[in-house]
mmCIF file of C-alpha atoms and ligand atoms in Angstrom:
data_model
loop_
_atom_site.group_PDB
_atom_site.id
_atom_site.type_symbol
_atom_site.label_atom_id
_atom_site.label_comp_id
_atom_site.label_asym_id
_atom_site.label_seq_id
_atom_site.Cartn_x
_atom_site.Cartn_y
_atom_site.Cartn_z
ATOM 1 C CA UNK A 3 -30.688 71.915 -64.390
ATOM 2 C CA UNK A 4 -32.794 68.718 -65.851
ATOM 3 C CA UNK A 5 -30.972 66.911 -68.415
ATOM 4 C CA UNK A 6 -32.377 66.922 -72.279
ATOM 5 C CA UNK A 7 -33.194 62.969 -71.371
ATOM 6 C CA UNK A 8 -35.028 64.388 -68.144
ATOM 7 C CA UNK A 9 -36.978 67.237 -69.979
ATOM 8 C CA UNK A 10 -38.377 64.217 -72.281
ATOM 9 C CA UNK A 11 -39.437 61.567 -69.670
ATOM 10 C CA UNK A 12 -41.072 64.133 -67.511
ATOM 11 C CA UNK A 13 -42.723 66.797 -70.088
ATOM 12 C CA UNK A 14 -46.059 66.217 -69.164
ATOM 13 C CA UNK A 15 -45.406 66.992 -65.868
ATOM 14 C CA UNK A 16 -43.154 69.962 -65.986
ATOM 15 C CA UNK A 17 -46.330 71.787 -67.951
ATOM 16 C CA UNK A 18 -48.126 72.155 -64.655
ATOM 17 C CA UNK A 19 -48.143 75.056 -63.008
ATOM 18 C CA UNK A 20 -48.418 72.814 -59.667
ATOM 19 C CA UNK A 21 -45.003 71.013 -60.493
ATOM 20 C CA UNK A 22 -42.805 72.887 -63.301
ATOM 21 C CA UNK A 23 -38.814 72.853 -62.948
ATOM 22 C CA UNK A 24 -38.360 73.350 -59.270
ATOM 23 C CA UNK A 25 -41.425 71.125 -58.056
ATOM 24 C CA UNK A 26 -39.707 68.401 -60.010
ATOM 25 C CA UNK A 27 -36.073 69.291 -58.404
ATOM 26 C CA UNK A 28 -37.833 68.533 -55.116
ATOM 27 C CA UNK A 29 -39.771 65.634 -56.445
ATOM 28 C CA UNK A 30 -36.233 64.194 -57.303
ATOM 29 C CA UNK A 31 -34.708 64.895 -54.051
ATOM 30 C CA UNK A 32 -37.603 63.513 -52.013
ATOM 31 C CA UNK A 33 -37.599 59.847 -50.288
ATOM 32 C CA UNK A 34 -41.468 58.429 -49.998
ATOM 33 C CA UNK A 35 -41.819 55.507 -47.457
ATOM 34 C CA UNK A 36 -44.685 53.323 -49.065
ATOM 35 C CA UNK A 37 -46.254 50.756 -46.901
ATOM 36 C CA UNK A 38 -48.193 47.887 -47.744
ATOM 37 C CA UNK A 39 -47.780 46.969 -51.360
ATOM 38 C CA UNK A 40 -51.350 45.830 -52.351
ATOM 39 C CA UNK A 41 -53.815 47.204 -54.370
ATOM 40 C CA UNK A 42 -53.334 50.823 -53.551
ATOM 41 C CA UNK A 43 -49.202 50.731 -52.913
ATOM 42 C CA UNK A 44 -48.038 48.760 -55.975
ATOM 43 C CA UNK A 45 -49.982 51.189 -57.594
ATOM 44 C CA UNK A 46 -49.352 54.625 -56.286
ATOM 45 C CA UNK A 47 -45.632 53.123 -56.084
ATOM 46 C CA UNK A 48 -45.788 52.981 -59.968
ATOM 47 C CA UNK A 49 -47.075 56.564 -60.396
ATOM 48 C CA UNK A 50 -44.337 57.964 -57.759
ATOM 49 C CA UNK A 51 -41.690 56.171 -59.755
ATOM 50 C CA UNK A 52 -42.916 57.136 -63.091
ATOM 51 C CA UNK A 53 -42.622 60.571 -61.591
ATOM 52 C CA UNK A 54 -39.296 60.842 -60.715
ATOM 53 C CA UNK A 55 -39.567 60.511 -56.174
ATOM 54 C CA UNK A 56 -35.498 60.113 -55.855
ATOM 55 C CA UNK A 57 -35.936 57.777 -53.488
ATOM 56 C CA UNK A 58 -38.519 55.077 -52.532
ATOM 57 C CA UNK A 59 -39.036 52.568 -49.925
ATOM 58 C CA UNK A 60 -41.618 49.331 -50.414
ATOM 59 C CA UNK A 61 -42.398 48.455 -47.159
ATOM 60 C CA UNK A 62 -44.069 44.597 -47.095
ATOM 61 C CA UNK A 63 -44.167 40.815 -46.035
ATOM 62 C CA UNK A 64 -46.676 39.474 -47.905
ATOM 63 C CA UNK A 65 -46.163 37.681 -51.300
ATOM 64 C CA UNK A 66 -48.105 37.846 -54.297
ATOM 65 C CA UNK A 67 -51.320 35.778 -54.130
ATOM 66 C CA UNK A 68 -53.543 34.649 -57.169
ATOM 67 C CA UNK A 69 -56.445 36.257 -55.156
ATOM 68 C CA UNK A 70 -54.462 39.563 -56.153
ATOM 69 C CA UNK A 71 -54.164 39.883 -59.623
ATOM 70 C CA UNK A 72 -58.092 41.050 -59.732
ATOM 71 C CA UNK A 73 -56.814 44.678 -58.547
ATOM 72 C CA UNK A 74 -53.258 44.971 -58.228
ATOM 73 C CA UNK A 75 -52.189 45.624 -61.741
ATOM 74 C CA UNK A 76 -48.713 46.139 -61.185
ATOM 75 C CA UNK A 77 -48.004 42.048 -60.719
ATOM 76 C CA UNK A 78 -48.654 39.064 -62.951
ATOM 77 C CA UNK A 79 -49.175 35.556 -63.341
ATOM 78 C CA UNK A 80 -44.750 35.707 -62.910
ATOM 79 C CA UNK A 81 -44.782 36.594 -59.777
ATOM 80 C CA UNK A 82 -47.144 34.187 -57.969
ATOM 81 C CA UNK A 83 -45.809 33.405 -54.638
ATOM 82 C CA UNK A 84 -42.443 35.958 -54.956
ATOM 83 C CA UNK A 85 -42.555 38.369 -51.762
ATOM 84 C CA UNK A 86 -44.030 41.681 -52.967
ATOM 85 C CA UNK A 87 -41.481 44.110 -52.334
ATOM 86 C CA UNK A 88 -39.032 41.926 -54.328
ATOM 87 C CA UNK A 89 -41.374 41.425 -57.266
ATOM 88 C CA UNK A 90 -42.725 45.387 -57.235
ATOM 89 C CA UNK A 91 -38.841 46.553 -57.099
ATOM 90 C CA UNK A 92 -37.931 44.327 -59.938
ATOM 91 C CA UNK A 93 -40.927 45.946 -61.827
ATOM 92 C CA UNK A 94 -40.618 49.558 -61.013
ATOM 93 C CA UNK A 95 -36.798 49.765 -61.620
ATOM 94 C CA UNK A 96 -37.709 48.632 -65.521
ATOM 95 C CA UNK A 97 -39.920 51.876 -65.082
ATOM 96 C CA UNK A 98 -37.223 54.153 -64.287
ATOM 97 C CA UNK A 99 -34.047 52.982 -63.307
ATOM 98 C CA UNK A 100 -32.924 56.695 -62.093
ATOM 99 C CA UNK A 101 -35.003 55.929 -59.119
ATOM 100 C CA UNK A 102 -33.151 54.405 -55.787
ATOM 101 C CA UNK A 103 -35.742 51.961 -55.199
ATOM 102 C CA UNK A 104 -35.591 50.194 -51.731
ATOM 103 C CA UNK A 105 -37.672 47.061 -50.840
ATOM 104 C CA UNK A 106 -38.228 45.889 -46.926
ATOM 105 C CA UNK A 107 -40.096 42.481 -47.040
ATOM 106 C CA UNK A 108 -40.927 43.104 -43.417
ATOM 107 C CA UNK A 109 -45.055 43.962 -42.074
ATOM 108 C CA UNK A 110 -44.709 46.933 -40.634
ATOM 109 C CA UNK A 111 -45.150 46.786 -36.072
ATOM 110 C CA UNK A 112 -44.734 49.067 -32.979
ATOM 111 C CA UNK A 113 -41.053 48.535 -33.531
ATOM 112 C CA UNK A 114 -39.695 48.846 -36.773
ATOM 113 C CA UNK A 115 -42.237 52.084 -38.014
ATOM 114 C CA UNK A 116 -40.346 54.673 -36.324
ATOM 115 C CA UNK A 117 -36.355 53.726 -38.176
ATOM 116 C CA UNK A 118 -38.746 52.665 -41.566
ATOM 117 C CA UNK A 119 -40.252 56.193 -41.949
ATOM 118 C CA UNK A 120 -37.056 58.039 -40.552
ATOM 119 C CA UNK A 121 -35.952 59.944 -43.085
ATOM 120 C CA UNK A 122 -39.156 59.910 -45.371
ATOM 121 C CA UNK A 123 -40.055 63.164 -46.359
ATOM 122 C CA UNK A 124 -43.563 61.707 -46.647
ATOM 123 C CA UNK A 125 -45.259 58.189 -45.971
ATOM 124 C CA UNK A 126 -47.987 56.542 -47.801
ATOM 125 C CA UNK A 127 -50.545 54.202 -45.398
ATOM 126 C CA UNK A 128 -51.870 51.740 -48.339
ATOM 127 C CA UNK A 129 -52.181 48.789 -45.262
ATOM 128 C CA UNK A 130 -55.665 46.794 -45.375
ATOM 129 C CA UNK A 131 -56.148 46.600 -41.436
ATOM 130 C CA UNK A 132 -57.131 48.832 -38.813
ATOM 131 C CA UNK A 133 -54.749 47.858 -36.176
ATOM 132 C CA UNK A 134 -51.315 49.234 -38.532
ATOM 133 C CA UNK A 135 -53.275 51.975 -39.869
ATOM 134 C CA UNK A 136 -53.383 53.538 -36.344
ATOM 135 C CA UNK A 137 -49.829 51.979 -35.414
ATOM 136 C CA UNK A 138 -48.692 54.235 -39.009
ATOM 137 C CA UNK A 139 -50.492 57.341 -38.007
ATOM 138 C CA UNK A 140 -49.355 57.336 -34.088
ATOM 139 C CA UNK A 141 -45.364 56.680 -35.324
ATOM 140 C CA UNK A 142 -46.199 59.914 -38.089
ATOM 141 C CA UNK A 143 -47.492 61.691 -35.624
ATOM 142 C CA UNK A 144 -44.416 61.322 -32.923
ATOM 143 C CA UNK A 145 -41.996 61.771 -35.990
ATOM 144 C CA UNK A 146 -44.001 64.531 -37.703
ATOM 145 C CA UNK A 147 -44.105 63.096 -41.194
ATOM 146 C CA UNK A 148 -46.591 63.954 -43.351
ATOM 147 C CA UNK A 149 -48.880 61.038 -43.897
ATOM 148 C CA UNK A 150 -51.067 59.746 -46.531
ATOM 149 C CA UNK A 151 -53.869 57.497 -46.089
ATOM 150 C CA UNK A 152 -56.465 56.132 -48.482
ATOM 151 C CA UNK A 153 -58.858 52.613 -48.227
ATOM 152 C CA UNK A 154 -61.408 50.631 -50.053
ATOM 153 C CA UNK A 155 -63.858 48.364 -49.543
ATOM 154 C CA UNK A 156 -67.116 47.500 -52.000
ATOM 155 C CA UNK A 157 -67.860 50.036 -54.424
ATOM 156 C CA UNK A 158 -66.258 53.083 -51.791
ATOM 157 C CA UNK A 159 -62.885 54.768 -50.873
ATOM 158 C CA UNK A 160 -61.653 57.116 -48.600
ATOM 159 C CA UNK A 161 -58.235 59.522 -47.990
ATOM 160 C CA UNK A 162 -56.701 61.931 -45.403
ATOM 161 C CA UNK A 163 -54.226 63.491 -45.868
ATOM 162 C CA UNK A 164 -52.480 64.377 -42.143
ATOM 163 C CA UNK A 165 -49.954 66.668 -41.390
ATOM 164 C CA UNK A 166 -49.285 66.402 -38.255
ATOM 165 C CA UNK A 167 -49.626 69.080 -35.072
ATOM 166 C CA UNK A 168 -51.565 71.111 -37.823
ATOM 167 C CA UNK A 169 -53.828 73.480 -35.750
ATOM 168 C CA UNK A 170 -57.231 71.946 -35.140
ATOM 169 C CA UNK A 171 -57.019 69.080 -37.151
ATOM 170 C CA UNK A 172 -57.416 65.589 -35.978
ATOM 171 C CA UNK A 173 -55.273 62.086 -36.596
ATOM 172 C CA UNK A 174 -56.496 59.101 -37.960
ATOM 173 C CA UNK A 175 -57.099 58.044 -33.996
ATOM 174 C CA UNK A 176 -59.534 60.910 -33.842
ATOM 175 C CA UNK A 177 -61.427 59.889 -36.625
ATOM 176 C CA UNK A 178 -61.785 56.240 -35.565
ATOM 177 C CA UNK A 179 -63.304 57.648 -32.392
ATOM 178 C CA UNK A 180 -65.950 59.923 -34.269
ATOM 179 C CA UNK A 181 -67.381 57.102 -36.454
ATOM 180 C CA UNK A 182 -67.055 53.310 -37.345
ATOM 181 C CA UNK A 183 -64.121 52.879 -39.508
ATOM 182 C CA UNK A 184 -64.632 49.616 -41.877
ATOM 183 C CA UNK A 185 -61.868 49.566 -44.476
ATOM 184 C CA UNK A 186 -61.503 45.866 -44.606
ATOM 185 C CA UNK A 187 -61.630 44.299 -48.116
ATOM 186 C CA UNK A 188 -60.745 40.855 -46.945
ATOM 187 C CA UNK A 189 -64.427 40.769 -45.592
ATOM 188 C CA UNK A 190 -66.591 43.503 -47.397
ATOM 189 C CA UNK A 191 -64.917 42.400 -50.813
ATOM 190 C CA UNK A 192 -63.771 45.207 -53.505
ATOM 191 C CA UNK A 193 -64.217 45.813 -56.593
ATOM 192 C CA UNK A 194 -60.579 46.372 -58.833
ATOM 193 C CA UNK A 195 -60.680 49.593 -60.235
ATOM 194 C CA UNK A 196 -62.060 51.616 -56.784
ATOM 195 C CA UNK A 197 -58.858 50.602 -55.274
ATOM 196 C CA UNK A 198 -56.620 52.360 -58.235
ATOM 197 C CA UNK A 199 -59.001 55.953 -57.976
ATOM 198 C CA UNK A 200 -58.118 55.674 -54.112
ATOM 199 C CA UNK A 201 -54.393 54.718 -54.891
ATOM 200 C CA UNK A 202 -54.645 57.826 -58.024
ATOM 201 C CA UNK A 203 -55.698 59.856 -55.607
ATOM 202 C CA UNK A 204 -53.298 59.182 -53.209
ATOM 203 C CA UNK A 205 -50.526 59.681 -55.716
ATOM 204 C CA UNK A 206 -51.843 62.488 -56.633
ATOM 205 C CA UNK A 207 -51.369 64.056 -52.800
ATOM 206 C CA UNK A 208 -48.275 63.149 -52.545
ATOM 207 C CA UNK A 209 -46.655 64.075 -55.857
ATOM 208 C CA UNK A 210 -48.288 67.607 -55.405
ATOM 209 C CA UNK A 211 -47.118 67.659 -51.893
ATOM 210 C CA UNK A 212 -43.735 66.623 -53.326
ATOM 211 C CA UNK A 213 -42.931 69.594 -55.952
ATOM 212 C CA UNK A 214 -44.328 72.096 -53.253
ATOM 213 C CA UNK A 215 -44.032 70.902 -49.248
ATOM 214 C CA UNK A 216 -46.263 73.525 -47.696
ATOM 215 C CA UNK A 217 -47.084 75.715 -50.321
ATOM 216 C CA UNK A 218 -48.995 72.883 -52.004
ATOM 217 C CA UNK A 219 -52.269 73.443 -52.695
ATOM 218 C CA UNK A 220 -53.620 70.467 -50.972
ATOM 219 C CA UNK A 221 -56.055 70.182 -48.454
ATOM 220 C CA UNK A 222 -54.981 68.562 -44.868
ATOM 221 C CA UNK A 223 -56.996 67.414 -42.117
ATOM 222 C CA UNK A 224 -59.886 66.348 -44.525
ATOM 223 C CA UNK A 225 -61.656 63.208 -44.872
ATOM 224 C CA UNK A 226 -62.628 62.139 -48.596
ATOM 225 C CA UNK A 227 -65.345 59.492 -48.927
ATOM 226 C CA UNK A 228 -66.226 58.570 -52.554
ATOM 227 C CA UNK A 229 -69.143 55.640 -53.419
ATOM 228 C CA UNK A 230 -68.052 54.960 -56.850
ATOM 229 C CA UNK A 231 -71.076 53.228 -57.638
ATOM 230 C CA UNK A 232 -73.351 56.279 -56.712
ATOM 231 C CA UNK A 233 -70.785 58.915 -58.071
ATOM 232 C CA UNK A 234 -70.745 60.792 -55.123
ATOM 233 C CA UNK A 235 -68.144 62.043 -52.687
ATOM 234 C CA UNK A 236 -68.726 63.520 -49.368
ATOM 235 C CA UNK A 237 -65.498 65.834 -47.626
ATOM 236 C CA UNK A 238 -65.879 66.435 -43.871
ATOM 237 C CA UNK A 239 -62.881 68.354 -41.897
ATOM 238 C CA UNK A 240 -61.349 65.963 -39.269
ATOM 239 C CA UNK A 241 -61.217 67.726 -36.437
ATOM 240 C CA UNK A 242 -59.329 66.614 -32.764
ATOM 241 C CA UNK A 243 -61.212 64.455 -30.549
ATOM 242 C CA UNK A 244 -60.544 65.723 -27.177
ATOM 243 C CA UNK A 245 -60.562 61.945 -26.196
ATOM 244 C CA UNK A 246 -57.564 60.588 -28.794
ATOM 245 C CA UNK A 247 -54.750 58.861 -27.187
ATOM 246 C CA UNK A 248 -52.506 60.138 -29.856
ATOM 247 C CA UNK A 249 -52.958 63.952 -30.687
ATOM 248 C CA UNK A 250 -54.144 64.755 -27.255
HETATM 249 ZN ZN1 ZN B 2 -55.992 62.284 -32.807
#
């Protein structure tokens, strides 16, 4: 039973058909693994916390950068050069200090991925680089976590959402070797606000997913790409490449 206090932070949610009283329960009891704590993890991290996740773990190394503050709106002028799962912790336990908030100021390798997402129920890819992105998606795959993905670069974004050993549907690997991936904003540049829809959206997943595991009605196994300039988003089904290292 949700406490009077509970019923009033999270009202707006517990309307929705997709969450109500028992997709909350589970949202409570859930532990998201959130890695990389940029533009698209500080700020899904905020929305999951806002939300009432039970547990969350900020998974980072890097420290906030005055190069950041154009599109990661959860850190300020404060917390220049303080490592970024420190600073984001401090923030989000302001938010809602029901939340058991855990911060790792590690990068994420080969290694350490399989203990970090361990006993996530679900785990968030917000990383800027190729080269984890398929490191996060191989260790989901082997552990069978539920994985999240979503990138931006210019005036474009684009999410999966991967559950793995679903029937017929690829891994990010698979994708990668259908067409040229470029997700990298330290070159192509990004504009502020196309990073939050793609970290909105990614929230969005994974809340939904959350209240409802597989009854959800979320689609898996389907590549999202949105030009924000142009208005437009394309969907394609990802399907196995016969030829992935990973799902194969
Ligand atoms: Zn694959």
């Amino acid at each position: 039973m949700l406490s009077s206090s509970e019923i009033r932070r999270y009202s707006r949610q517990l309307m929705l058909p997709q969450i109500e009283e028992e997709g909350h329960e589970n949202i409570a009891k859930s532990h998201v693994v959130i890695i990389g704590l940029g533009g698209l993890g500080s700020l899904a991290a905020r929305f999951l916390v806002g939300a009432g996740v039970g547990n969350v773990t900020l998974v980072d190394g890097d420290i906030v950068n005055i190069s950041n503050l154009q599109r990661q709106v959860t850190y300020n002028e404060m917390h220049l050069g303080e490592l970024k799962a420190k600073a984001l912790l401090n923030e989000l336990r302001k938010v809602n200090p029901s939340v058991n908030i855990k911060g790792k100021c590690i990068y994420a390798d080969r290694d350490n991925l399989p203990c970090i997402i361990q006993s996530a129920h679900c785990v968030l890819d917000c990383t800027d680089t190729l080269a984890v992105r398929k490191l996060i998606n191989q260790a989901c795959f082997f552990a069978h976590k539920p994985l999240f993905i979503a990138a931006a670069s210019g005036c474009t974004w684009q999410a999966v959402n991967l559950l793995p050993n679903q029937s017929n549907a690829g891994c990010y690997a698979c994708l990668t070797n259908t067409i040229e991936v470029r997700e990298d904003c330290v070159t192509q540049g990004v504009l502020g606000p196309v990073v939050g829809m793609a970290a909105c959206h990614q929230a969005t997943q994974a809340l939904l997913f959350l209240a409802k595991g597989n009854n959800a009605d979320i689609k898996w196994g389907q590549y999202i790409h949105c030009d924000a300039a142009q208005s437009t988003i394309r969907a394609f089904a990802l399907t196995r490449s016969i030829h992935c290292k990973v799902c194969q």
